[in-house]
PDB file of C-alpha atoms in Angstrom:
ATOM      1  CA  UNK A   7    -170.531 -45.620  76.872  1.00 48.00           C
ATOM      2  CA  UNK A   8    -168.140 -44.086  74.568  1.00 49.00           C
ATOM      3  CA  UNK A   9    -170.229 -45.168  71.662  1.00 50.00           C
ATOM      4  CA  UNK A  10    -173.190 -43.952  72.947  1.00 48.00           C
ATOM      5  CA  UNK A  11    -172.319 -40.542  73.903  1.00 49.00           C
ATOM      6  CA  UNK A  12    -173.093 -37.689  71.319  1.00 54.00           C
ATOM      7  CA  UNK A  13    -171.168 -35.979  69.416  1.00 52.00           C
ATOM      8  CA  UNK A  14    -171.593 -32.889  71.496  1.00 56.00           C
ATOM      9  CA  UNK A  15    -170.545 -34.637  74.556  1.00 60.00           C
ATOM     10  CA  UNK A  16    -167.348 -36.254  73.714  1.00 60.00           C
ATOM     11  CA  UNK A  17    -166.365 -32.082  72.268  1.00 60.00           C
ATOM     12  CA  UNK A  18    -167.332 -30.866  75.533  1.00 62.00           C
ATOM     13  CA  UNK A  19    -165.113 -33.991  77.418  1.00 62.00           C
ATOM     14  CA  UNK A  20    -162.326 -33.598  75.420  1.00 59.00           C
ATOM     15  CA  UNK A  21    -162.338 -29.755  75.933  1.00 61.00           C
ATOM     16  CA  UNK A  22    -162.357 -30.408  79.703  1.00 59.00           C
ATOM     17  CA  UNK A  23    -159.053 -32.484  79.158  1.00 55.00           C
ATOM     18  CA  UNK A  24    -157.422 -29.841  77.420  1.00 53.00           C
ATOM     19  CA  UNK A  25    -158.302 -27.343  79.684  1.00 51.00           C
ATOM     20  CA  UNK A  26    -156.879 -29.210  82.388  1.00 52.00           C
ATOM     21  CA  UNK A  27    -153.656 -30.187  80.605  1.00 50.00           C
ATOM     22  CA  UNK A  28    -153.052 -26.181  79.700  1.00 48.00           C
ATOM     23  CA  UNK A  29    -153.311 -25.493  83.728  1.00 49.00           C
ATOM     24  CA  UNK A  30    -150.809 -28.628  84.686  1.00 47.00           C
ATOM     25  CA  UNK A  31    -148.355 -27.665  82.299  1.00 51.00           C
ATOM     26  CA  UNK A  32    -148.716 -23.617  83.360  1.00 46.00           C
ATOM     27  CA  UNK A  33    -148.329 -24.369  86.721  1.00 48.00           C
ATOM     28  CA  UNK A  34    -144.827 -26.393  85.686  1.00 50.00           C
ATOM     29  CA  UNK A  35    -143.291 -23.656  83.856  1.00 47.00           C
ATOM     30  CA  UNK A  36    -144.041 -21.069  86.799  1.00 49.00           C
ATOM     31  CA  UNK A  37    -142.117 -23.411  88.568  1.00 46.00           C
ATOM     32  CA  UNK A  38    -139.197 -23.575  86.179  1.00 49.00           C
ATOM     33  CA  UNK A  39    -139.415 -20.409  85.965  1.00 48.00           C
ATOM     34  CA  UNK A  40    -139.395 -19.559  89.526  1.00 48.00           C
ATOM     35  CA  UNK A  41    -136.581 -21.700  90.284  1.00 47.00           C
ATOM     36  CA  UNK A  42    -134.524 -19.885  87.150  1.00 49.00           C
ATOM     37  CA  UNK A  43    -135.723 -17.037  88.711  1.00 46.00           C
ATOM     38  CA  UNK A  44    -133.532 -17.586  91.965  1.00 50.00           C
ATOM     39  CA  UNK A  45    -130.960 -19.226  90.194  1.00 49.00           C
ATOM     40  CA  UNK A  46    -130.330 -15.764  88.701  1.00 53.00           C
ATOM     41  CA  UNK A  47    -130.435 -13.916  91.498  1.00 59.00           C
ATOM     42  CA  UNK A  48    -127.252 -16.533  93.235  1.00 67.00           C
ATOM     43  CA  UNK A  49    -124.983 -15.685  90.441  1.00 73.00           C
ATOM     44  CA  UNK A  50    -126.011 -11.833  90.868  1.00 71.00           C
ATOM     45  CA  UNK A  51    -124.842 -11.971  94.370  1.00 75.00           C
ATOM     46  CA  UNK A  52    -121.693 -13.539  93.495  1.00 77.00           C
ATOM     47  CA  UNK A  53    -120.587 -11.649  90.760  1.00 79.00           C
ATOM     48  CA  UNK A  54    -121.327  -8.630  93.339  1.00 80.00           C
ATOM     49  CA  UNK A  55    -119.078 -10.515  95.591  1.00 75.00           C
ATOM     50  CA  UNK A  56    -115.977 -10.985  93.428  1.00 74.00           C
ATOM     51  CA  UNK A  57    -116.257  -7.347  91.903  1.00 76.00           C
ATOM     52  CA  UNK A  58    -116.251  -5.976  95.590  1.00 76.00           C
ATOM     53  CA  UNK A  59    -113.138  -8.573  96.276  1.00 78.00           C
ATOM     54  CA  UNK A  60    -111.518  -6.863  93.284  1.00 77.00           C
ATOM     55  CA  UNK A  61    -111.509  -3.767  93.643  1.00 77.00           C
ATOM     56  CA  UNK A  62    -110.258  -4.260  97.624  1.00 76.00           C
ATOM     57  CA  UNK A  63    -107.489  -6.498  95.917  1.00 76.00           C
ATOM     58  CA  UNK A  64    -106.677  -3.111  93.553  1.00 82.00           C
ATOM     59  CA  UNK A  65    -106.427  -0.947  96.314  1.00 80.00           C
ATOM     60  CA  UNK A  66    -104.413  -3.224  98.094  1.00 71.00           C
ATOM     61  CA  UNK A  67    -101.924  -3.693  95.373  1.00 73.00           C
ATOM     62  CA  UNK A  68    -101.490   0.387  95.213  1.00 74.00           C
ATOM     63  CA  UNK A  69    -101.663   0.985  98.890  1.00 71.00           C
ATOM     64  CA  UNK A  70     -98.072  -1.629  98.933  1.00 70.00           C
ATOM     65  CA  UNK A  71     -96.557   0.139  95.602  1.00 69.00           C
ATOM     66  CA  UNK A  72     -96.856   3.432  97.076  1.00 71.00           C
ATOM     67  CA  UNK A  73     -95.310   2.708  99.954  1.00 66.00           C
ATOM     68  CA  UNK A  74     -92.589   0.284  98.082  1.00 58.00           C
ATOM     69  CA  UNK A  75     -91.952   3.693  96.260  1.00 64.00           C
ATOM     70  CA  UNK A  76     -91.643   5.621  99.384  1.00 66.00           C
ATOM     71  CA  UNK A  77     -89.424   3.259 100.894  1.00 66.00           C
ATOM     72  CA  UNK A  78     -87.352   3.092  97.629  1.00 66.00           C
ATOM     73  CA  UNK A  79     -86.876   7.235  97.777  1.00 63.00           C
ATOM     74  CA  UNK A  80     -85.839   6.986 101.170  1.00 68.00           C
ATOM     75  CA  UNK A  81     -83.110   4.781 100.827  1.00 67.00           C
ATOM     76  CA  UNK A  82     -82.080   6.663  98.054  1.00 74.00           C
ATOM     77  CA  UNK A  83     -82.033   9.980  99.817  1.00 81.00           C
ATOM     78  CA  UNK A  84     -79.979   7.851 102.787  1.00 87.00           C
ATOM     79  CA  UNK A  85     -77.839   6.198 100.846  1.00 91.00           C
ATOM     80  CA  UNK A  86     -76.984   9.980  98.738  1.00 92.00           C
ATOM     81  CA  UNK A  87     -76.732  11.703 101.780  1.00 93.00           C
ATOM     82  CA  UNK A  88     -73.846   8.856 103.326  1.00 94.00           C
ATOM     83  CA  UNK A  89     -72.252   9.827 100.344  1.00 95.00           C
ATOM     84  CA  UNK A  90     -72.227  13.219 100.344  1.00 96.00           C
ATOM     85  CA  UNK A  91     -70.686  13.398 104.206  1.00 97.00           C
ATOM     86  CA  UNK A  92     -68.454  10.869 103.253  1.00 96.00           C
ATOM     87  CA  UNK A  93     -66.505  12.612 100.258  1.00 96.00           C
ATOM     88  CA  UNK A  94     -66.709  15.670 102.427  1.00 96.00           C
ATOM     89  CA  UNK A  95     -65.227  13.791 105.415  1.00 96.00           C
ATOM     90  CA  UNK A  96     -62.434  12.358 102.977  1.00 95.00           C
ATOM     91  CA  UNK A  97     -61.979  15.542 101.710  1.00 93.00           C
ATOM     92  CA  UNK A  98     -61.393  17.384 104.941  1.00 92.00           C
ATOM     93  CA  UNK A  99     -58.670  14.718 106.385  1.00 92.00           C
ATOM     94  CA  UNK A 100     -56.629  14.935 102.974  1.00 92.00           C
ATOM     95  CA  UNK A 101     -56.485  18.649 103.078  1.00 87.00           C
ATOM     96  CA  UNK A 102     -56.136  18.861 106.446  1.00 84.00           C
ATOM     97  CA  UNK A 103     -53.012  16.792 106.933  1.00 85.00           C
ATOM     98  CA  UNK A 104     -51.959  17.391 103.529  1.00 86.00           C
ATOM     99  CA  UNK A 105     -49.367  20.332 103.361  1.00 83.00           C
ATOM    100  CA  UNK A 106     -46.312  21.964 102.094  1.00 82.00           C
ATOM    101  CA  UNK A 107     -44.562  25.413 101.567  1.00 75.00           C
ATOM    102  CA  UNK A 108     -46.413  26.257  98.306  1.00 77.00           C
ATOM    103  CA  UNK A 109     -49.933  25.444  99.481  1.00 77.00           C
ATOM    104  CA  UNK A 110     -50.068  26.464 102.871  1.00 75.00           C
ATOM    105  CA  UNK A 111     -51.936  29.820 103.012  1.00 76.00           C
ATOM    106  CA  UNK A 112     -54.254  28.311 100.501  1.00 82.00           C
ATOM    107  CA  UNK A 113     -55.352  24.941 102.998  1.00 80.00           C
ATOM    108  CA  UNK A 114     -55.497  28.061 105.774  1.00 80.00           C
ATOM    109  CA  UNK A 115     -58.509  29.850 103.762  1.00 85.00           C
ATOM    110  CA  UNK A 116     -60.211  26.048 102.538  1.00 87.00           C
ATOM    111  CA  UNK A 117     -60.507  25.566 106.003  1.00 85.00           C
ATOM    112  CA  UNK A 118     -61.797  28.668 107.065  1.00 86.00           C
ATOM    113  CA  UNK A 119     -64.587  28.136 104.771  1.00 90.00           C
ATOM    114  CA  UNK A 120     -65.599  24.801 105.477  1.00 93.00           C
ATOM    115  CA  UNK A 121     -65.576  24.885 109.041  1.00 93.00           C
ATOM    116  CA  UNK A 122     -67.603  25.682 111.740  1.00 93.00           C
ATOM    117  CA  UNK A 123     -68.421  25.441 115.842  1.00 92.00           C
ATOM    118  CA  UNK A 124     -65.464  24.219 117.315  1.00 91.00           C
ATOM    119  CA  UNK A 125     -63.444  22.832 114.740  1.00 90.00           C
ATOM    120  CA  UNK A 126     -63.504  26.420 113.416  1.00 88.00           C
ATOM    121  CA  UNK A 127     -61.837  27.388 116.908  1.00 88.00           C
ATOM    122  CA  UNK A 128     -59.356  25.081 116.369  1.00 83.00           C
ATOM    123  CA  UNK A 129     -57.884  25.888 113.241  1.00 80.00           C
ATOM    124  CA  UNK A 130     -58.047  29.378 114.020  1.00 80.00           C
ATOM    125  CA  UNK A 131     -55.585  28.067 117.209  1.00 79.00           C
ATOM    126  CA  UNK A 132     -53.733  25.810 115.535  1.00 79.00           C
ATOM    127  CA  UNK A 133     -53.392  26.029 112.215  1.00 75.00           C
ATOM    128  CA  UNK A 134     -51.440  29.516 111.351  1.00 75.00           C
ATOM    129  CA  UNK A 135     -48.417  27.754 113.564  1.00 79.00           C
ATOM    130  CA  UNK A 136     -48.787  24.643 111.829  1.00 76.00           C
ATOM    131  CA  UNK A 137     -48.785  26.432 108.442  1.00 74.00           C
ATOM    132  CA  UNK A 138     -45.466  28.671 109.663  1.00 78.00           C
ATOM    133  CA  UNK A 139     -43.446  25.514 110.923  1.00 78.00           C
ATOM    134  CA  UNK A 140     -44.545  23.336 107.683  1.00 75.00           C
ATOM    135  CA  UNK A 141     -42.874  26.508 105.753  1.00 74.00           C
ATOM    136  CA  UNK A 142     -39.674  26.932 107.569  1.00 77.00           C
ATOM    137  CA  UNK A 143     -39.042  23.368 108.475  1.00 76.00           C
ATOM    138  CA  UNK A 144     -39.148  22.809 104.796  1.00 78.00           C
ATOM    139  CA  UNK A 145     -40.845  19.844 105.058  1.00 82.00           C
ATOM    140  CA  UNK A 146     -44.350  18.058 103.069  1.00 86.00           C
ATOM    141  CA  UNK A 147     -46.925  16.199 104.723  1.00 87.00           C
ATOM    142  CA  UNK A 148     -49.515  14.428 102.654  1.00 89.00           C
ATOM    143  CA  UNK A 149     -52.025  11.756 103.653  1.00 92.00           C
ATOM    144  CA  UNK A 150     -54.455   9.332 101.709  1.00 94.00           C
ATOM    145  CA  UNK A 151     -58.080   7.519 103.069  1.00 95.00           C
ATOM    146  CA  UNK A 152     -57.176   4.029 103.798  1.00 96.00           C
ATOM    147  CA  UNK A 153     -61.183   3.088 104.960  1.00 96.00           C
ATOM    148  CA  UNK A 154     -63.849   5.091 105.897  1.00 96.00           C
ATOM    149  CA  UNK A 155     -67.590   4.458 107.377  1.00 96.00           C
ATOM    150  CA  UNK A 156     -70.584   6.721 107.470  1.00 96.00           C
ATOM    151  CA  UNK A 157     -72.009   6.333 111.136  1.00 95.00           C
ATOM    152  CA  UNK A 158     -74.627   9.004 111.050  1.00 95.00           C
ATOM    153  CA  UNK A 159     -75.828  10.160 108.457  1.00 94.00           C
ATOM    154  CA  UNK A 160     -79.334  12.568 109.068  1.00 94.00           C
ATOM    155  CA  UNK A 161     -80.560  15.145 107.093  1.00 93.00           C
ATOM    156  CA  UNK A 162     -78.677  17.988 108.901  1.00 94.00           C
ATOM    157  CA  UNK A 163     -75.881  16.332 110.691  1.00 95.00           C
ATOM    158  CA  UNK A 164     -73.371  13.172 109.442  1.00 96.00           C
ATOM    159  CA  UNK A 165     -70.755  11.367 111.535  1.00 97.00           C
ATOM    160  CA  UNK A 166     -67.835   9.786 109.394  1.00 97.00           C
ATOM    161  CA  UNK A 167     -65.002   7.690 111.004  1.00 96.00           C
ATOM    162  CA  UNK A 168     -61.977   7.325 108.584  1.00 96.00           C
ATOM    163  CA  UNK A 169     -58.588   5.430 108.834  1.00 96.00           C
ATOM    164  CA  UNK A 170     -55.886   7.853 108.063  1.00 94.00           C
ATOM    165  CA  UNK A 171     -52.081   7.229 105.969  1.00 95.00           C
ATOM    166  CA  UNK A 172     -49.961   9.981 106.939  1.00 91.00           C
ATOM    167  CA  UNK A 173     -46.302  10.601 105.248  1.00 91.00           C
ATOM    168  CA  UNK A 174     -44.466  13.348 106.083  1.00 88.00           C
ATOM    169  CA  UNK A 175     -41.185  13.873 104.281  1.00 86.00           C
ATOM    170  CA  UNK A 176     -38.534  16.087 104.745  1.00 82.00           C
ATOM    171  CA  UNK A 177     -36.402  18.234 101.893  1.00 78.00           C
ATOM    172  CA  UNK A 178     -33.658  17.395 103.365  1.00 79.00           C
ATOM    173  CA  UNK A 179     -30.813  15.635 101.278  1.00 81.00           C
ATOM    174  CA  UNK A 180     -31.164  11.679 102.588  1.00 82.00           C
ATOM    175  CA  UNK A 181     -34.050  12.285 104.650  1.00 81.00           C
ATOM    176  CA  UNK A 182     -36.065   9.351 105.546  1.00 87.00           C
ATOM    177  CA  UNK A 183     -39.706   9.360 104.868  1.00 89.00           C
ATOM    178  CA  UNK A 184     -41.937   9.303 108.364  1.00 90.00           C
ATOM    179  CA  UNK A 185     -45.333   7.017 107.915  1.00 93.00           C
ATOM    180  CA  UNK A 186     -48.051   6.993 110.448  1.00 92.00           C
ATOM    181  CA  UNK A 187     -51.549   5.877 110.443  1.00 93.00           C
ATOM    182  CA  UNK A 188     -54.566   8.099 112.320  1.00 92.00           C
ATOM    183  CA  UNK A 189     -58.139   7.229 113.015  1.00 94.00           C
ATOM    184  CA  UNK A 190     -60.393  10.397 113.529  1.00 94.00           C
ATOM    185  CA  UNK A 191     -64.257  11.348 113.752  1.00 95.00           C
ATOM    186  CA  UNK A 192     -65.240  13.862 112.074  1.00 96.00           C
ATOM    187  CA  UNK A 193     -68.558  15.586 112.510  1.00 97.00           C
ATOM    188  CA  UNK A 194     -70.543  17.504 110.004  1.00 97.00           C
ATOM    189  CA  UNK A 195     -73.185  20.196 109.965  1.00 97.00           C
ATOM    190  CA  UNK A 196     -75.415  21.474 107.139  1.00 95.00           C
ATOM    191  CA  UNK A 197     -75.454  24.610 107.831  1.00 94.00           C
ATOM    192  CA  UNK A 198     -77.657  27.050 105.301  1.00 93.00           C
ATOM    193  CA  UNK A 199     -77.470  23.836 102.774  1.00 92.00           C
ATOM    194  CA  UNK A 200     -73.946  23.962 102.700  1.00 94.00           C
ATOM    195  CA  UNK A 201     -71.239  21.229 104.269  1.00 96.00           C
ATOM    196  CA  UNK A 202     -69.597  22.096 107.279  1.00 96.00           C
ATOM    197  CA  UNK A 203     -66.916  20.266 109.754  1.00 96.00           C
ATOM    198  CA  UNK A 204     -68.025  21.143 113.212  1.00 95.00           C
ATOM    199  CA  UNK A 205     -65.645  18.941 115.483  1.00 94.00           C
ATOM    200  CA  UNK A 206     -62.696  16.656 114.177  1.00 90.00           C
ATOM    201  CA  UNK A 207     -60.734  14.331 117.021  1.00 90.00           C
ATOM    202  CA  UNK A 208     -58.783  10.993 116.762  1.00 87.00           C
ATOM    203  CA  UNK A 209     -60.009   8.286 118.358  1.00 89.00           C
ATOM    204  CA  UNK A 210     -59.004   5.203 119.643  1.00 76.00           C
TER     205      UNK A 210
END
């Protein structure tokens, strides 16, 4: 049959053929291309996915610095502020139980200013006879911080316990030194930012 088809025939066939070859193949590549298509849009979705994770993860991470920070300042204030009432504490004891002849009237006014409430009541009943006896008895007292520990320590008020060595010694030819030890509280006020011991007792 081949043979005896015409020229024009067989061109007409074979065009058929093609024509149908063109559409099979089209019709694959939409395909492919359909299924690239949706491939596409998977890895859009993801990438959306792990940017939003990222950027949760960031704020995360400087959400837990700032507050590291803030934690890190306020130990830093606490730890300055134990400090500060304890050398004041330490200071207060020393002068306090620290006297003689030649540096009594000055202790009388260090106290005065760095007292308040009712530790300022009692050095204004108290000391001026210490101060006179420590002057005619012609004796020195002096005293040094064996241990001391910060049990409050807020920003406008401090507690300090401190373990007191007291010597007093008299001028005396052969005198014999006297040695004691004291535990006291002492309580502190800030009063118009400055320092101030507001109640002093010994304790148990």
């Amino acid at each position: 049959m081949e043979r005896n088809l015409g020229y024009r025939a067989r061109r007409r066939r074979n065009r058929s053929a093609g024509a149908g070859s063109a559409t099979a193949g089209a019709a694959t590549a939409g395909a492919e291309a359909g299924v690239r298509y949706r491939g596409r849009d998977s890895r859009g979705a993801r990438r959306w996915v792990l940017g939003a994770l990222a950027v949760v993860l960031i704020i995360a991470g400087v959400v837990v610095s700032t507050l590291f920070a803030i934690g890190i300042s306020r130990a830093d204030a606490e730890n300055d502020r134990r400090a500060e009432y304890s050398a004041f504490a330490r200071d207060m004891l020393v002068n306090l139980t620290s006297l003689n002849s030649a540096k009594a009237d000055e202790a009388l006014k260090y106290y005065e200013q760095n007292t308040s409430g009712r530790a300022r009541q009692q050095m204004q009943d108290s000391m001026p006879q210490t101060v006179e006896l420590i002057k005619k008895s012609n004796t020195d007292t002096e005293s040094s911080i064996i241990a001391d520990a910060v049990t409050k320590a807020e920003p406008e008020e401090g507690t300090v316990i401190a373990v007191l060595g007291w010597r007093q010694v008299s001028r005396e030819p052969n005198a014999q030194p006297i040695y004691q030890t004291f535990r006291w509280r002492v309580n502190i006020t800030r009063i118009n930012g400055a320092l101030k011991m507001t109640n002093f007792e010994w304790v148990t």
